[in-house]
C-alpha cells in the first residue's frame, strides 16, 4: 500500500470523530453493529484493524440520518442504500451448525464429563439432540477456561449475569412487541441485536476495568 493510499483510510475512532458533531449519540459500538448487520463493509488490515474510507463515512451518515429523521428500520434503510450506493457484494451462505454429541465433543476438544457438567449447570443444551453454533462456542470456551482451573460450576455467576442482561433486552423490546403492528417483530429483533452488542461491549469494558484493579494498575 502506498503512503497516499494509507492516508485515504481512517480508523474507527477517526470516523467517529467525523460523525459525532452531527450525530452526538453515535458510538463505536453502533458503527460495529451496523457493520455486523451488513450495511457497511470496511476493509481489514493484515492485523485485523478496520480501514474506513470517505465512502463509508457517507454511508454511515446516510444510515444515521434515515434513523434519526425517518425512524426507519435497518432493512428499509438497506434497500434505500442500494438505490443510492449500489448493493454490497453478496456474502457466501453460512452453513448451519448441527452437531450430534460425539461431533460436539470432537469439535470443542472437551470430554464427556465436561459436556455433562455444562449441561448440568445450564450453560448449554441440545435442541432435538443437536448442538448449534452457540453451543459449540460455549463448549470450546469452557474447555479453554478449564486450563485455568475454572470448570462449569465456577461459571454460574457468568450465566446469571447473562440472564440478567437478557432481562434488560426483554424489558426494552416488550413495548415494541405489544404494539402488534406490521414490522414490529423485525423492529424488536433489530433492537435486541443492537442492545446485545452494546451490553457485550459494556460487560467487556467492566471486566477489563476490574482486572486492572485486581492487578493494582
Short mmCIF file of C-alpha atoms in Angstrom, two decimals:
data_model
loop_
_atom_site.label_atom_id
_atom_site.label_comp_id
_atom_site.label_asym_id
_atom_site.label_seq_id
_atom_site.Cartn_x
_atom_site.Cartn_y
_atom_site.Cartn_z
CA UNK A 1 0.00 0.00 0.00
CA UNK A 2 1.34 3.47 -0.91
CA UNK A 3 1.53 6.24 1.67
CA UNK A 4 -1.18 8.13 -0.24
CA UNK A 5 -3.49 5.09 -0.10
CA UNK A 6 -2.78 4.65 3.60
CA UNK A 7 -3.76 8.26 4.29
CA UNK A 8 -7.07 7.71 2.48
CA UNK A 9 -8.08 5.18 5.11
CA UNK A 10 -9.39 6.07 8.55
CA UNK A 11 -9.64 4.24 11.83
CA UNK A 12 -12.98 3.69 13.52
CA UNK A 13 -12.06 6.39 16.04
CA UNK A 14 -11.43 8.91 13.25
CA UNK A 15 -14.78 8.03 11.65
CA UNK A 16 -16.49 8.52 14.99
CA UNK A 17 -14.91 11.96 15.37
CA UNK A 18 -16.22 12.98 11.93
CA UNK A 19 -19.77 11.92 12.74
CA UNK A 20 -20.26 12.90 16.37
CA UNK A 21 -20.76 16.59 15.67
CA UNK A 22 -23.86 15.81 13.61
CA UNK A 23 -24.87 12.63 15.45
CA UNK A 24 -23.93 13.03 19.15
CA UNK A 25 -25.37 9.63 20.09
CA UNK A 26 -23.26 7.59 17.67
CA UNK A 27 -20.68 5.32 19.29
CA UNK A 28 -18.01 2.86 18.20
CA UNK A 29 -20.36 0.06 19.24
CA UNK A 30 -23.05 1.48 16.95
CA UNK A 31 -20.66 1.54 13.99
CA UNK A 32 -19.60 -2.04 14.70
CA UNK A 33 -23.25 -3.05 14.97
CA UNK A 34 -24.07 -1.53 11.56
CA UNK A 35 -21.10 -3.39 10.10
CA UNK A 36 -22.36 -6.62 11.65
CA UNK A 37 -25.76 -6.01 10.05
CA UNK A 38 -24.08 -5.77 6.63
CA UNK A 39 -24.80 -2.07 5.98
CA UNK A 40 -21.14 -1.10 5.68
CA UNK A 41 -18.14 -3.22 4.73
CA UNK A 42 -14.84 -1.67 5.82
CA UNK A 43 -11.66 -3.37 4.74
CA UNK A 44 -9.37 -5.03 7.27
CA UNK A 45 -5.64 -4.62 7.71
CA UNK A 46 -3.47 -7.76 8.00
CA UNK A 47 -3.61 -7.29 11.78
CA UNK A 48 -7.41 -7.11 11.74
CA UNK A 49 -7.98 -3.37 12.16
CA UNK A 50 -10.89 -1.81 10.29
CA UNK A 51 -9.98 0.56 7.46
CA UNK A 52 -12.69 3.06 6.57
CA UNK A 53 -12.90 5.32 3.54
CA UNK A 54 -14.83 8.53 2.91
CA UNK A 55 -17.48 6.39 1.18
CA UNK A 56 -18.06 4.51 4.43
CA UNK A 57 -18.46 7.83 6.25
CA UNK A 58 -21.08 8.93 3.73
CA UNK A 59 -22.87 5.59 4.07
CA UNK A 60 -22.91 5.93 7.85
CA UNK A 61 -24.16 9.50 7.59
CA UNK A 62 -26.97 8.28 5.31
CA UNK A 63 -27.94 5.46 7.74
CA UNK A 64 -27.89 7.69 10.81
CA UNK A 65 -29.92 10.40 9.08
CA UNK A 66 -32.58 7.91 8.00
CA UNK A 67 -32.82 6.54 11.54
CA UNK A 68 -32.92 9.97 13.18
CA UNK A 69 -35.24 11.79 10.77
CA UNK A 70 -37.46 9.00 9.49
CA UNK A 71 -37.27 6.29 12.20
CA UNK A 72 -36.75 3.64 9.54
CA UNK A 73 -35.76 0.04 10.35
CA UNK A 74 -32.43 -1.16 9.03
CA UNK A 75 -33.94 -3.48 6.41
CA UNK A 76 -35.65 -0.49 4.77
CA UNK A 77 -32.52 1.64 5.07
CA UNK A 78 -30.53 -1.15 3.42
CA UNK A 79 -32.88 -1.07 0.42
CA UNK A 80 -32.58 2.71 0.19
CA UNK A 81 -28.81 2.43 0.39
CA UNK A 82 -28.85 0.02 -2.53
CA UNK A 83 -30.56 2.71 -4.60
CA UNK A 84 -28.07 5.39 -3.52
CA UNK A 85 -24.80 3.46 -3.24
CA UNK A 86 -25.42 0.17 -5.07
CA UNK A 87 -25.85 -3.22 -3.46
CA UNK A 88 -22.99 -4.63 -1.34
CA UNK A 89 -21.25 -7.71 -2.62
CA UNK A 90 -23.05 -10.91 -1.73
CA UNK A 91 -21.59 -12.95 1.10
CA UNK A 92 -21.48 -16.74 0.87
CA UNK A 93 -24.27 -18.54 2.69
CA UNK A 94 -23.26 -19.57 6.18
CA UNK A 95 -23.71 -23.27 6.81
CA UNK A 96 -25.82 -24.04 9.84
CA UNK A 97 -24.03 -25.92 12.62
CA UNK A 98 -25.95 -29.00 13.75
CA UNK A 99 -23.74 -31.42 15.68
CA UNK A 100 -24.55 -34.62 17.49
CA UNK A 101 -22.96 -35.28 20.88
CA UNK A 102 -19.88 -37.06 19.56
CA UNK A 103 -19.29 -34.37 16.93
CA UNK A 104 -19.55 -31.61 19.54
CA UNK A 105 -17.04 -33.34 21.82
CA UNK A 106 -14.57 -33.63 18.95
CA UNK A 107 -15.10 -30.11 17.58
CA UNK A 108 -14.88 -28.46 21.01
CA UNK A 109 -11.99 -30.60 22.22
CA UNK A 110 -13.68 -31.48 25.52
CA UNK A 111 -14.52 -34.76 27.21
CA UNK A 112 -17.89 -36.23 28.12
CA UNK A 113 -17.55 -35.23 31.76
CA UNK A 114 -17.04 -31.58 30.87
CA UNK A 115 -20.01 -31.57 28.50
CA UNK A 116 -22.23 -33.23 31.09
CA UNK A 117 -21.17 -30.62 33.65
CA UNK A 118 -22.00 -27.82 31.17
CA UNK A 119 -25.48 -29.26 30.75
CA UNK A 120 -25.96 -29.83 34.48
CA UNK A 121 -25.20 -26.17 35.20
CA UNK A 122 -27.35 -24.92 32.32
CA UNK A 123 -24.56 -23.47 30.21
CA UNK A 124 -25.75 -25.25 27.09
CA UNK A 125 -28.37 -27.74 25.96
CA UNK A 126 -29.14 -29.64 22.77
CA UNK A 127 -32.22 -28.94 20.68
CA UNK A 128 -33.70 -32.11 19.21
CA UNK A 129 -30.47 -33.86 20.29
CA UNK A 130 -28.34 -31.48 18.19
CA UNK A 131 -25.98 -28.69 19.20
CA UNK A 132 -25.84 -25.38 17.35
CA UNK A 133 -23.02 -22.89 16.77
CA UNK A 134 -23.54 -21.09 20.08
CA UNK A 135 -23.36 -24.38 21.97
CA UNK A 136 -20.09 -25.14 20.19
CA UNK A 137 -18.66 -21.72 21.14
CA UNK A 138 -19.69 -22.23 24.77
CA UNK A 139 -18.19 -25.70 24.88
CA UNK A 140 -14.89 -24.50 23.40
CA UNK A 141 -14.72 -21.58 25.83
CA UNK A 142 -15.44 -23.81 28.83
CA UNK A 143 -12.70 -26.16 27.63
CA UNK A 144 -10.25 -23.26 27.37
CA UNK A 145 -11.18 -21.96 30.83
CA UNK A 146 -10.60 -25.41 32.28
CA UNK A 147 -6.88 -24.92 31.66
CA UNK A 148 -7.02 -22.19 34.31
CA UNK A 149 -8.82 -24.38 36.80
CA UNK A 150 -12.28 -22.96 36.05
CA UNK A 151 -15.00 -25.56 35.50
CA UNK A 152 -18.66 -25.20 34.59
CA UNK A 153 -19.61 -24.95 38.26
CA UNK A 154 -17.48 -21.80 38.57
CA UNK A 155 -19.30 -20.17 35.66
CA UNK A 156 -22.74 -19.98 37.23
CA UNK A 157 -22.16 -16.30 38.03
CA UNK A 158 -21.37 -15.63 34.37
CA UNK A 159 -24.59 -17.37 33.32
CA UNK A 160 -26.58 -15.44 35.92
CA UNK A 161 -25.14 -12.15 34.66
CA UNK A 162 -26.01 -13.07 31.07
CA UNK A 163 -29.57 -13.90 32.10
CA UNK A 164 -29.91 -10.51 33.82
CA UNK A 165 -28.66 -8.78 30.68
CA UNK A 166 -31.18 -10.75 28.60
CA UNK A 167 -33.81 -9.47 31.01
CA UNK A 168 -32.81 -5.90 30.15
CA UNK A 169 -33.17 -6.67 26.44
CA UNK A 170 -36.56 -8.26 27.02
CA UNK A 171 -37.69 -5.24 29.04
CA UNK A 172 -36.67 -2.92 26.20
CA UNK A 173 -38.31 -4.81 23.33
CA UNK A 174 -41.53 -5.75 25.16
CA UNK A 175 -43.31 -2.46 24.32
CA UNK A 176 -42.46 -2.92 20.63
CA UNK A 177 -43.86 -6.46 20.57
CA UNK A 178 -47.04 -5.39 22.37
CA UNK A 179 -47.91 -2.98 19.55
CA UNK A 180 -48.55 -5.93 17.23
CA UNK A 181 -48.06 -3.54 14.32
CA UNK A 182 -46.71 -4.65 10.93
CA UNK A 183 -42.96 -4.94 11.18
CA UNK A 184 -42.95 -4.98 14.98
CA UNK A 185 -41.16 -8.32 15.19
CA UNK A 186 -38.44 -7.16 12.81
CA UNK A 187 -38.01 -3.92 14.75
CA UNK A 188 -37.81 -5.87 18.03
CA UNK A 189 -35.18 -8.22 16.59
CA UNK A 190 -33.11 -5.29 15.34
CA UNK A 191 -33.35 -3.54 18.71
CA UNK A 192 -32.43 -6.74 20.55
CA UNK A 193 -29.33 -7.26 18.40
CA UNK A 194 -28.13 -3.69 18.93
CA UNK A 195 -28.78 -3.82 22.67
CA UNK A 196 -26.95 -7.14 22.89
CA UNK A 197 -23.95 -5.65 21.12
CA UNK A 198 -23.89 -2.65 23.46
CA UNK A 199 -24.25 -4.80 26.57
CA UNK A 200 -21.43 -7.09 25.43
CA UNK A 201 -19.14 -4.10 24.93
CA UNK A 202 -20.09 -2.71 28.34
CA UNK A 203 -19.55 -6.08 30.02
CA UNK A 204 -16.11 -6.46 28.41
CA UNK A 205 -15.08 -2.94 29.48
CA UNK A 206 -16.23 -3.54 33.05
CA UNK A 207 -14.27 -6.81 33.23
CA UNK A 208 -11.13 -5.12 31.87
CA UNK A 209 -11.53 -2.31 34.40
CA UNK A 210 -12.00 -4.81 37.22
CA UNK A 211 -8.95 -6.82 36.17
CA UNK A 212 -6.79 -3.67 36.15
CA UNK A 213 -7.99 -3.01 39.70
CA UNK A 214 -7.08 -6.58 40.73
CA UNK A 215 -3.61 -6.12 39.30
CA UNK A 216 -3.23 -2.77 41.05
CA UNK A 217 -2.99 -0.79 37.82
#
